[in-house]
Tab-separated table of C-alpha atoms and ligand atoms in Angstrom:
chain	number	residue	atom	x	y	z
A	1	MET	CA	-20.691	-25.537	-0.625
A	2	VAL	CA	-18.517	-26.709	-3.505
A	3	ILE	CA	-19.119	-30.241	-4.725
A	4	LEU	CA	-16.772	-32.097	-7.061
A	5	VAL	CA	-18.758	-34.458	-9.296
A	6	THR	CA	-16.654	-37.107	-11.042
A	7	GLY	CA	-18.378	-38.621	-14.077
A	8	GLY	CA	-20.790	-35.682	-14.022
A	9	ALA	CA	-21.423	-35.777	-17.782
A	10	GLY	CA	-22.888	-39.280	-17.600
A	11	TYR	CA	-26.481	-40.402	-17.240
A	12	ILE	CA	-26.892	-40.262	-13.458
A	13	GLY	CA	-24.207	-37.607	-12.994
A	14	SER	CA	-25.874	-35.070	-15.302
A	15	HIS	CA	-29.225	-35.462	-13.519
A	16	THR	CA	-27.498	-35.045	-10.165
A	17	CYS	CA	-25.728	-31.888	-11.407
A	18	VAL	CA	-29.151	-30.391	-12.212
A	19	GLU	CA	-30.468	-31.140	-8.719
A	20	LEU	CA	-27.296	-29.794	-7.057
A	21	LEU	CA	-27.378	-26.547	-9.040
A	22	ASN	CA	-31.104	-26.124	-8.385
A	23	GLN	CA	-30.431	-26.460	-4.665
A	24	GLY	CA	-27.766	-23.742	-4.784
A	25	TYR	CA	-24.622	-25.890	-4.612
A	26	GLU	CA	-21.592	-24.828	-6.605
A	27	ILE	CA	-20.352	-27.751	-8.678
A	28	ILE	CA	-17.176	-28.736	-10.467
A	29	VAL	CA	-17.349	-31.610	-12.925
A	30	ILE	CA	-14.544	-33.968	-13.876
A	31	ASP	CA	-15.113	-36.321	-16.804
A	32	ASN	CA	-12.947	-37.919	-19.480
A	33	PHE	CA	-16.010	-38.237	-21.752
A	34	SER	CA	-15.197	-41.902	-22.417
A	35	ASN	CA	-18.909	-42.707	-22.160
A	36	SER	CA	-20.587	-39.308	-22.445
A	37	LYS	CA	-20.706	-36.126	-24.471
A	38	LYS	CA	-20.031	-32.528	-23.495
A	39	GLU	CA	-23.465	-31.651	-24.822
A	40	SER	CA	-25.043	-33.241	-21.724
A	41	LEU	CA	-23.329	-30.616	-19.565
A	42	LYS	CA	-24.320	-27.797	-21.890
A	43	ARG	CA	-27.887	-28.953	-21.364
A	44	VAL	CA	-27.457	-28.999	-17.594
A	45	THR	CA	-26.715	-25.292	-17.980
A	46	ASP	CA	-29.727	-24.863	-20.301
A	47	ILE	CA	-32.012	-26.427	-17.671
A	48	THR	CA	-30.626	-24.633	-14.638
A	49	GLY	CA	-29.349	-21.364	-16.119
A	50	LYS	CA	-26.163	-21.878	-14.077
A	51	LEU	CA	-22.518	-21.999	-15.101
A	52	PHE	CA	-19.969	-24.361	-13.624
A	53	LYS	CA	-16.427	-25.536	-14.190
A	54	VAL	CA	-15.785	-28.693	-16.177
A	55	TYR	CA	-12.438	-30.440	-16.305
A	56	ASN	CA	-11.802	-32.825	-19.180
A	57	THR	CA	-9.754	-35.005	-16.875
A	58	ASP	CA	-9.211	-38.693	-16.270
A	59	ILE	CA	-9.331	-39.827	-12.660
A	60	LEU	CA	-6.515	-42.224	-13.550
A	61	ASN	CA	-4.256	-39.196	-13.849
A	62	LYS	CA	-3.384	-38.324	-10.261
A	63	ASP	CA	-1.426	-35.192	-11.181
A	64	GLN	CA	-4.397	-33.721	-13.017
A	65	LEU	CA	-6.701	-34.635	-10.154
A	66	ASN	CA	-4.331	-32.921	-7.770
A	67	LEU	CA	-4.459	-29.762	-9.903
A	68	VAL	CA	-8.239	-29.714	-9.690
A	69	PHE	CA	-8.019	-29.813	-5.895
A	70	LEU	CA	-5.289	-27.136	-5.881
A	71	GLU	CA	-7.353	-24.803	-8.056
A	72	ASN	CA	-10.587	-25.177	-6.093
A	73	LYS	CA	-11.724	-25.279	-2.490
A	74	ILE	CA	-13.764	-28.478	-2.542
A	75	ASP	CA	-16.041	-29.485	0.348
A	76	SER	CA	-17.332	-32.894	-0.770
A	77	VAL	CA	-17.090	-35.332	-3.662
A	78	ILE	CA	-19.771	-37.330	-5.452
A	79	HIS	CA	-17.981	-40.086	-7.361
A	80	PHE	CA	-19.818	-41.437	-10.412
A	81	ALA	CA	-16.858	-41.927	-12.767
A	82	GLY	CA	-16.565	-45.564	-13.730
A	83	LEU	CA	-17.180	-48.127	-16.436
A	84	LYS	CA	-20.490	-49.937	-16.040
A	85	ALA	CA	-21.237	-52.534	-18.728
A	86	VAL	CA	-21.506	-55.989	-17.166
A	87	GLY	CA	-20.888	-57.942	-20.417
A	88	GLU	CA	-17.917	-55.797	-21.398
A	89	SER	CA	-16.430	-56.272	-17.923
A	90	VAL	CA	-16.367	-60.029	-18.541
A	91	SER	CA	-14.450	-59.558	-21.837
A	92	ILE	CA	-12.024	-56.870	-20.627
A	93	PRO	CA	-11.841	-57.289	-16.841
A	94	LEU	CA	-8.442	-55.630	-16.428
A	95	ARG	CA	-9.706	-52.391	-17.945
A	96	TYR	CA	-12.617	-52.444	-15.475
A	97	TYR	CA	-10.458	-53.132	-12.436
A	98	TYR	CA	-7.946	-50.526	-13.564
A	99	ASN	CA	-10.442	-47.783	-14.338
A	100	ASN	CA	-12.827	-48.284	-11.447
A	101	VAL	CA	-10.553	-49.451	-8.619
A	102	ILE	CA	-7.354	-47.528	-9.414
A	103	GLY	CA	-9.386	-44.451	-10.359
A	104	THR	CA	-11.064	-44.520	-6.948
A	105	LEU	CA	-7.747	-45.081	-5.142
A	106	ASN	CA	-6.300	-42.027	-6.909
A	107	LEU	CA	-9.318	-39.953	-6.004
A	108	CYS	CA	-9.166	-40.962	-2.338
A	109	GLU	CA	-5.428	-40.302	-2.124
A	110	VAL	CA	-5.831	-36.829	-3.572
A	111	MET	CA	-8.852	-36.118	-1.364
A	112	ASN	CA	-6.834	-37.227	1.659
A	113	LYS	CA	-3.920	-35.004	0.693
A	114	HIS	CA	-6.245	-31.989	0.488
A	115	ASN	CA	-8.135	-32.958	3.616
A	116	VAL	CA	-11.441	-33.433	1.765
A	117	LYS	CA	-13.049	-36.413	3.465
A	118	ASN	CA	-16.731	-36.362	2.516
A	119	LEU	CA	-17.523	-38.860	-0.215
A	120	VAL	CA	-20.702	-40.172	-1.838
A	121	PHE	CA	-19.898	-43.249	-3.921
A	122	SER	CA	-21.934	-44.863	-6.744
A	123	SER	CA	-22.183	-48.488	-5.787
A	124	SER	CA	-24.764	-50.852	-7.219
A	125	ALA	CA	-27.299	-53.504	-6.296
A	126	THR	CA	-25.056	-55.750	-8.351
A	127	VAL	CA	-22.899	-56.185	-5.197
A	128	TYR	CA	-25.638	-58.485	-3.847
A	129	GLY	CA	-25.136	-60.922	-6.739
A	130	ASN	CA	-27.825	-63.575	-6.637
A	131	PRO	CA	-29.828	-62.432	-3.596
A	132	LYS	CA	-30.924	-65.142	-1.154
A	133	GLU	CA	-34.131	-63.252	-0.460
A	134	VAL	CA	-36.030	-60.185	-1.593
A	135	PRO	CA	-36.611	-57.411	-0.698
A	136	ILE	CA	-32.877	-56.955	-0.188
A	137	LEU	CA	-31.536	-55.331	2.987
A	138	GLU	CA	-28.161	-53.597	3.179
A	139	SER	CA	-27.080	-56.276	5.642
A	140	SER	CA	-27.668	-59.040	3.065
A	141	LEU	CA	-24.688	-61.103	2.019
A	142	LEU	CA	-22.617	-59.546	-0.779
A	143	GLY	CA	-21.434	-61.681	-3.682
A	144	ALA	CA	-21.045	-59.917	-7.015
A	145	THR	CA	-21.044	-62.372	-9.909
A	146	ASN	CA	-19.128	-60.451	-12.585
A	147	PRO	CA	-15.967	-58.277	-12.798
A	148	TYR	CA	-17.952	-55.009	-12.934
A	149	GLY	CA	-19.844	-55.934	-9.770
A	150	ARG	CA	-16.626	-57.041	-8.103
A	151	THR	CA	-15.045	-53.627	-8.789
A	152	LYS	CA	-17.945	-52.077	-6.829
A	153	GLN	CA	-17.657	-54.614	-4.022
A	154	MET	CA	-13.874	-54.116	-3.813
A	155	ILE	CA	-14.240	-50.339	-3.739
A	156	GLU	CA	-16.771	-50.657	-0.917
A	157	GLU	CA	-14.216	-52.746	1.029
A	158	ILE	CA	-11.417	-50.261	0.300
A	159	LEU	CA	-13.575	-47.389	1.520
A	160	LYS	CA	-14.447	-49.296	4.709
A	161	ASP	CA	-10.718	-49.845	5.354
A	162	LEU	CA	-10.090	-46.177	4.697
A	163	TYR	CA	-12.719	-45.150	7.236
A	164	ASN	CA	-11.400	-47.687	9.765
A	165	SER	CA	-7.947	-46.152	9.435
A	166	ASP	CA	-9.180	-42.569	9.814
A	167	HIS	CA	-12.493	-41.837	11.467
A	168	SER	CA	-12.648	-38.309	10.146
A	169	TRP	CA	-13.879	-39.664	6.782
A	170	SER	CA	-17.572	-39.608	6.019
A	171	ILE	CA	-18.658	-41.956	3.253
A	172	SER	CA	-21.971	-42.993	1.755
A	173	LEU	CA	-22.119	-46.127	-0.407
A	174	LEU	CA	-25.225	-45.787	-2.564
A	175	ARG	CA	-26.406	-49.101	-3.976
A	176	TYR	CA	-28.592	-48.196	-6.932
A	177	PHE	CA	-31.207	-50.584	-8.218
A	178	ASN	CA	-32.319	-50.028	-11.848
A	179	PRO	CA	-32.200	-46.345	-12.819
A	180	ILE	CA	-34.465	-45.385	-15.721
A	181	GLY	CA	-36.333	-42.258	-16.865
A	182	ALA	CA	-35.017	-38.828	-17.717
A	183	HIS	CA	-35.359	-35.206	-16.660
A	184	GLU	CA	-38.914	-34.019	-17.320
A	185	SER	CA	-37.627	-31.317	-19.717
A	186	GLY	CA	-36.646	-34.072	-22.170
A	187	LEU	CA	-33.255	-32.346	-22.500
A	188	ILE	CA	-31.090	-34.891	-20.681
A	189	GLY	CA	-31.405	-38.656	-20.463
A	190	GLU	CA	-29.613	-41.946	-21.004
A	191	ASP	CA	-27.555	-42.066	-24.213
A	192	PRO	CA	-26.088	-45.558	-24.514
A	193	ASN	CA	-23.311	-46.299	-26.989
A	194	GLY	CA	-24.375	-48.746	-29.718
A	195	ILE	CA	-27.037	-51.370	-29.033
A	196	PRO	CA	-28.324	-50.925	-25.489
A	197	ASN	CA	-27.744	-53.702	-22.940
A	198	ASN	CA	-30.405	-52.552	-20.508
A	199	LEU	CA	-34.115	-53.078	-20.823
A	200	LEU	CA	-35.535	-49.549	-20.918
A	201	PRO	CA	-33.127	-48.034	-23.445
A	202	TYR	CA	-33.749	-51.117	-25.618
A	203	ILE	CA	-37.532	-50.846	-25.352
A	204	SER	CA	-37.478	-47.134	-26.120
A	205	GLN	CA	-35.327	-47.678	-29.208
A	206	VAL	CA	-37.811	-50.309	-30.389
A	207	ALA	CA	-40.656	-47.839	-29.769
A	208	VAL	CA	-38.942	-45.109	-31.778
A	209	GLY	CA	-38.234	-47.555	-34.637
A	210	LYS	CA	-34.438	-47.776	-34.317
A	211	LEU	CA	-34.574	-51.467	-33.318
A	212	ASP	CA	-36.986	-54.092	-34.675
A	213	LYS	CA	-38.044	-55.983	-31.609
A	214	LEU	CA	-37.196	-56.707	-28.034
A	215	LYS	CA	-35.759	-60.055	-26.977
A	216	VAL	CA	-37.229	-61.021	-23.622
A	217	PHE	CA	-34.566	-63.058	-21.818
A	218	GLY	CA	-36.530	-66.023	-20.451
A	219	ASN	CA	-40.119	-66.504	-19.271
A	220	ASP	CA	-39.635	-69.435	-16.954
A	221	PHE	CA	-38.358	-67.702	-13.819
A	222	PRO	CA	-40.206	-68.160	-10.510
A	223	THR	CA	-41.809	-64.702	-10.832
A	224	LYS	CA	-45.352	-63.352	-11.323
A	225	ASP	CA	-45.323	-63.956	-15.122
A	226	GLY	CA	-42.074	-65.879	-15.564
A	227	THR	CA	-40.000	-62.878	-16.710
A	228	GLY	CA	-37.289	-61.123	-14.675
A	229	VAL	CA	-38.373	-58.713	-11.956
A	230	ARG	CA	-36.435	-55.529	-11.124
A	231	ASP	CA	-36.740	-52.437	-8.963
A	232	TYR	CA	-36.838	-49.583	-11.501
A	233	ILE	CA	-36.145	-46.165	-10.039
A	234	HIS	CA	-36.549	-42.755	-11.667
A	235	VAL	CA	-33.143	-41.164	-12.245
A	236	VAL	CA	-34.363	-37.860	-10.756
A	237	ASP	CA	-35.364	-39.634	-7.525
A	238	LEU	CA	-31.945	-41.266	-7.563
A	239	ALA	CA	-30.248	-37.897	-8.107
A	240	ARG	CA	-32.160	-36.469	-5.141
A	241	GLY	CA	-30.932	-39.395	-3.038
A	242	HIS	CA	-27.405	-38.103	-3.647
A	243	LEU	CA	-28.317	-34.714	-2.210
A	244	LYS	CA	-29.693	-36.381	0.906
A	245	ALA	CA	-26.549	-38.500	1.213
A	246	LEU	CA	-24.442	-35.381	0.717
A	247	GLU	CA	-26.202	-33.598	3.591
A	248	ASN	CA	-25.619	-36.675	5.704
A	249	VAL	CA	-21.884	-36.977	4.952
A	250	SER	CA	-21.440	-33.245	5.484
A	251	ASN	CA	-22.930	-33.423	8.985
A	252	SER	CA	-21.422	-36.621	10.371
A	253	THR	CA	-18.570	-39.071	10.048
A	254	GLY	CA	-18.815	-42.804	9.382
A	255	ILE	CA	-19.431	-45.167	6.494
A	256	ASN	CA	-22.874	-46.376	5.529
A	257	ALA	CA	-24.408	-48.318	2.659
A	258	TYR	CA	-27.891	-47.406	1.410
A	259	ASN	CA	-30.199	-49.128	-1.036
A	260	LEU	CA	-31.683	-46.613	-3.445
A	261	GLY	CA	-34.724	-48.297	-4.940
A	262	THR	CA	-38.497	-48.019	-4.716
A	263	GLY	CA	-39.053	-51.372	-3.016
A	264	THR	CA	-41.402	-52.535	-5.788
A	265	GLY	CA	-40.521	-55.019	-8.513
A	266	TYR	CA	-41.852	-54.957	-12.093
A	267	SER	CA	-41.499	-57.779	-14.600
A	268	VAL	CA	-40.220	-57.389	-18.155
A	269	LEU	CA	-43.735	-57.947	-19.533
A	270	GLU	CA	-45.168	-55.329	-17.168
A	271	MET	CA	-42.534	-52.847	-18.320
A	272	ILE	CA	-43.403	-53.501	-21.962
A	273	LYS	CA	-47.088	-52.744	-21.198
A	274	GLU	CA	-46.221	-49.590	-19.247
A	275	PHE	CA	-44.016	-48.351	-22.053
A	276	GLU	CA	-46.661	-49.061	-24.679
A	277	LYS	CA	-49.079	-46.965	-22.615
A	278	ALA	CA	-46.618	-44.096	-22.201
A	279	SER	CA	-45.513	-43.996	-25.828
A	280	GLY	CA	-48.708	-45.035	-27.612
A	281	ARG	CA	-46.482	-47.372	-29.674
A	282	ASN	CA	-46.543	-51.123	-30.001
A	283	ILE	CA	-43.439	-52.936	-28.696
A	284	PRO	CA	-42.964	-56.187	-30.624
A	285	TYR	CA	-41.065	-58.832	-28.656
A	286	SER	CA	-40.126	-62.482	-28.653
A	287	ILE	CA	-39.132	-64.750	-25.804
A	288	VAL	CA	-35.562	-66.044	-26.068
A	289	GLU	CA	-33.188	-68.011	-23.817
A	290	PRO	CA	-32.363	-66.416	-20.441
A	291	ARG	CA	-29.281	-64.192	-20.407
A	292	PRO	CA	-26.437	-66.007	-18.614
A	293	GLY	CA	-26.016	-64.784	-15.039
A	294	ASP	CA	-29.381	-62.960	-14.821
A	295	VAL	CA	-31.163	-63.214	-11.491
A	296	ASP	CA	-34.917	-63.831	-11.361
A	297	LYS	CA	-35.915	-61.066	-8.916
A	298	CYS	CA	-34.054	-58.137	-7.465
A	299	PHE	CA	-35.725	-55.400	-5.468
A	300	ALA	CA	-34.788	-53.271	-2.517
A	301	ASN	CA	-35.880	-52.755	1.000
A	302	PRO	CA	-35.207	-48.991	0.945
A	303	SER	CA	-36.200	-48.264	4.565
A	304	LYS	CA	-32.660	-47.518	5.809
A	305	ALA	CA	-32.364	-44.606	3.334
A	306	ARG	CA	-35.761	-43.347	4.495
A	307	GLU	CA	-34.866	-43.564	8.178
A	308	ASP	CA	-31.278	-42.249	8.055
A	309	LEU	CA	-31.378	-39.882	5.089
A	310	GLY	CA	-35.045	-38.926	4.927
A	311	TRP	CA	-35.088	-40.061	1.289
A	312	ILE	CA	-37.865	-41.862	-0.489
A	313	ALA	CA	-38.525	-42.454	-4.193
A	314	THR	CA	-41.652	-40.556	-5.245
A	315	LYS	CA	-41.974	-40.993	-8.999
A	316	THR	CA	-44.290	-43.617	-10.444
A	317	ILE	CA	-43.603	-46.225	-13.102
A	318	GLU	CA	-45.832	-44.177	-15.454
A	319	GLU	CA	-43.631	-41.098	-14.945
A	320	MET	CA	-40.503	-43.206	-15.473
A	321	CYS	CA	-41.798	-44.456	-18.828
A	322	GLU	CA	-43.269	-41.100	-19.936
A	323	ASP	CA	-40.023	-39.264	-19.173
A	324	THR	CA	-37.915	-41.932	-20.897
A	325	TRP	CA	-40.157	-41.610	-23.932
A	326	ARG	CA	-40.023	-37.781	-24.005
A	327	TRP	CA	-36.211	-37.940	-23.959
A	328	GLN	CA	-36.166	-40.650	-26.667
A	329	ILE	CA	-38.604	-38.937	-29.038
A	330	ASN	CA	-36.904	-35.531	-28.647
A	331	ASN	CA	-33.421	-37.032	-29.074
A	332	PRO	CA	-33.780	-40.134	-31.271
A	333	ASN	CA	-30.011	-40.197	-31.838
A	334	GLY	CA	-29.055	-39.189	-28.320
A	335	TYR	CA	-26.806	-36.182	-27.806
A	336	ILE	CA	-25.425	-34.693	-30.976
A	337	GLU	CA	-22.018	-33.208	-30.208
A	338	ASN	CA	-22.234	-29.429	-30.195
A	339	ASN	CA	-19.179	-27.864	-31.837
A	340	LYS	CA	-19.866	-24.567	-30.160
A	341	ILE	CA	-18.731	-26.034	-26.853
A	342	ILE	CA	-15.164	-24.890	-26.475
A	343	PHE	CA	-12.432	-25.585	-24.002
A	344	THR	CA	-11.104	-22.618	-22.116
A	345	THR	CA	-8.626	-22.332	-19.338
A	346	SER	CA	-10.237	-22.324	-15.943
A	347	ASP	CA	-9.599	-18.630	-15.315
A	348	SER	CA	-10.844	-17.472	-18.692
A	349	ARG	CA	-14.409	-16.785	-17.643
A	350	LEU	CA	-15.166	-14.461	-20.521
A	351	SER	CA	-14.879	-17.031	-23.287
A	352	ALA	CA	-16.384	-19.585	-20.945
A	353	GLU	CA	-19.559	-17.585	-20.690
A	354	THR	CA	-19.822	-17.532	-24.463
A	355	ALA	CA	-19.641	-21.300	-24.360
A	356	GLY	CA	-22.482	-21.495	-21.866
A	357	PHE	CA	-20.366	-22.936	-19.098
A	358	VAL	CA	-16.763	-23.124	-18.059
A	359	MET	CA	-14.719	-25.885	-19.613
A	360	SER	CA	-11.188	-26.264	-18.430
A	361	LYS	CA	-8.515	-28.779	-19.104
A	362	ALA	CA	-6.200	-29.587	-16.255
A	363	GLU	CA	-2.710	-29.914	-17.734
B	401	LIG	P1	-22.291	-43.266	-17.373
B	401	LIG	O1	-21.347	-44.114	-18.156
B	401	LIG	O2	-23.366	-42.554	-18.110
B	401	LIG	O3	-21.465	-42.187	-16.516
B	401	LIG	C1	-20.161	-42.442	-16.027
B	401	LIG	C2	-19.291	-41.251	-16.425
B	401	LIG	O4	-17.963	-41.460	-15.940
B	401	LIG	C3	-19.193	-41.053	-17.934
B	401	LIG	O5	-19.478	-39.720	-18.250
B	401	LIG	C4	-17.745	-41.423	-18.261
B	401	LIG	O6	-17.257	-40.695	-19.371
B	401	LIG	C5	-17.048	-41.077	-16.958
B	401	LIG	N1	-15.803	-41.816	-16.707
B	401	LIG	C6	-15.588	-43.149	-16.784
B	401	LIG	N2	-14.318	-43.426	-16.462
B	401	LIG	C7	-13.704	-42.246	-16.171
B	401	LIG	C8	-12.395	-41.881	-15.796
B	401	LIG	N3	-11.414	-42.784	-15.664
B	401	LIG	N4	-12.122	-40.585	-15.573
B	401	LIG	C9	-13.081	-39.646	-15.709
B	401	LIG	N5	-14.343	-39.923	-16.086
B	401	LIG	C10	-14.651	-41.218	-16.321
B	401	LIG	O7	-22.914	-44.175	-16.226
B	401	LIG	P2	-24.117	-43.880	-15.231
B	401	LIG	O8	-25.229	-44.770	-15.600
B	401	LIG	O9	-24.342	-42.433	-15.104
B	401	LIG	O10	-23.485	-44.465	-13.896
B	401	LIG	C11	-22.795	-43.643	-12.974
B	401	LIG	C12	-22.198	-44.529	-11.886
B	401	LIG	O11	-23.258	-45.279	-11.288
B	401	LIG	C13	-21.190	-45.547	-12.389
B	401	LIG	O12	-20.159	-45.662	-11.434
B	401	LIG	C14	-21.992	-46.833	-12.472
B	401	LIG	O13	-21.180	-47.962	-12.303
B	401	LIG	C15	-22.961	-46.663	-11.306
B	401	LIG	N6	-24.216	-47.437	-11.468
B	401	LIG	C16	-24.968	-47.270	-12.606
B	401	LIG	C17	-26.138	-48.027	-12.756
B	401	LIG	C18	-26.972	-47.914	-14.001
B	401	LIG	O14	-27.773	-48.819	-14.252
B	401	LIG	N7	-26.875	-46.836	-14.792
B	401	LIG	C19	-26.538	-48.926	-11.751
B	401	LIG	C20	-25.760	-49.036	-10.603
B	401	LIG	C21	-24.590	-48.277	-10.480
B	402	LIG	N1	-33.967	-57.809	-20.324
B	402	LIG	C1	-34.582	-58.392	-21.413
B	402	LIG	N2	-34.185	-58.006	-22.661
B	402	LIG	C2	-33.220	-57.058	-22.854
B	402	LIG	C3	-32.612	-56.466	-21.735
B	402	LIG	C4	-33.012	-56.875	-20.465
B	402	LIG	O1	-35.455	-59.247	-21.273
B	402	LIG	O2	-32.894	-56.760	-24.014
B	402	LIG	C5	-34.435	-58.203	-18.961
B	402	LIG	C6	-33.332	-58.819	-18.118
B	402	LIG	O3	-33.260	-60.199	-18.343
B	402	LIG	C7	-33.790	-58.436	-16.709
B	402	LIG	C8	-34.471	-57.080	-16.896
B	402	LIG	O4	-34.804	-57.020	-18.280
B	402	LIG	O5	-34.749	-59.354	-16.257
B	402	LIG	C9	-33.580	-55.910	-16.554
B	402	LIG	O6	-32.350	-56.019	-17.254
B	402	LIG	P1	-31.287	-54.831	-17.325
B	402	LIG	O7	-30.169	-55.293	-18.202
B	402	LIG	O8	-31.964	-53.573	-17.692
B	402	LIG	O9	-30.818	-54.659	-15.802
B	402	LIG	P2	-30.085	-55.660	-14.806
B	402	LIG	O10	-30.925	-55.728	-13.582
B	402	LIG	O11	-29.732	-56.936	-15.455
B	402	LIG	O12	-28.721	-54.896	-14.528
B	402	LIG	C10	-28.698	-53.496	-14.235
B	402	LIG	C11	-27.350	-52.926	-14.631
B	402	LIG	C12	-26.279	-53.447	-13.726
B	402	LIG	C13	-26.643	-53.156	-12.321
B	402	LIG	C14	-27.989	-53.778	-11.988
B	402	LIG	C15	-28.409	-53.438	-10.581
B	402	LIG	O13	-27.014	-53.267	-15.974
B	402	LIG	O14	-25.073	-52.755	-13.995
B	402	LIG	O15	-28.967	-53.268	-12.889
B	402	LIG	O16	-28.304	-52.091	-10.368
B	402	LIG	F1	-25.717	-53.675	-11.514
């Protein structure tokens, strides 16, 4: 089975590539490296010992996408490519709508043209907005509260319309809660650009001494200790959820949304304690004003994914923090770009093998 992975060089994509290769899938990665480095894919090869094709391609370029489908016999697509920073989406909404929505429209059009109709899409718990009640069920009301979240909600609607127009499509909408952690090798992990927006990358940069102290956004929420509560999920569990969804879309038609979370919420203060335990470092923090738009509690009811896909998160909060820390301490500056990674044409396997994996540029 040949799986096209868009955005495969990114945080969740690279972990999913490892799981796919380990399970014997052949993969092809498309990424424009706007928020990732080629080194992450080199390391996917280091972990798995497997080669795969990589196209330095933008999903906004339909002609290049078409070439990828012409050159390869693709069975299914896992679609991670997208911009994901909530704050940035408020400042530059058009770029978010353009990249995420138009990029997905292009992908679906090209898939349709080549009769590839199995799709696993990266949605987000952000589509629920300010949830009326927790734990959140897939049937809960949707109401994203920022442009990024609205791109995900719109794409979900577009994909539902697509399925309604042609019942031979098979689509999984995976609503991730809060992915954290890293591969246990410490070779791949989350490598945010600049100052991290999310809690765990921020905490781990404080622990490693790159940042002075954490700002805890509010301690007056109606939660166990007043700080925000989230459903943190290990990125490897999340990656495995994609393989389960892939099996499901390969064996049936339809469109289904699934919450991928653990079902348990942890507060910011609890996460600080867990990370201190995992790292053996002190995490200085101060309480500041709440971040505008933050919800007090957000955690999943993940039973639909268990029942339909046979998927359940297995990794503990300790493992999430230990693996995040291993990645951080081994790679304090994230991925350093490796100049030895070279671009080759897709049929030039000889030089590709020297590079460690095949890199091709659709032109
Ligand atoms: P990431 O930024 O690490 O990975 C996304 C990848 O897509 C990057 O490698 C980027 O270079 C690539 N990309 C972006 N636009 C592209 C384009 N036009 N053409 C080709 N490649 C493009 O993000 P991630 O954390 O791995 O997230 C993956 C997906 O999951 C995203 O769609 C994101 O919105 C969604 N998601 C992430 C989280 C999270 O907290 N990390 C939560 C919910 C949903
Ligand atoms: N927090 C702090 N200080 C920080 C960063 C975060 O106190 O420096 C708190 C937040 O207030 C929140 C919790 O830590 O209570 C988690 O915040 P994150 O920014 O890590 O995660 P969010 O739940 O706010 O948002 C994330 C992604 C969204 C995604 C959502 C649901 O950023 O894109 O999870 O999947 F939609």
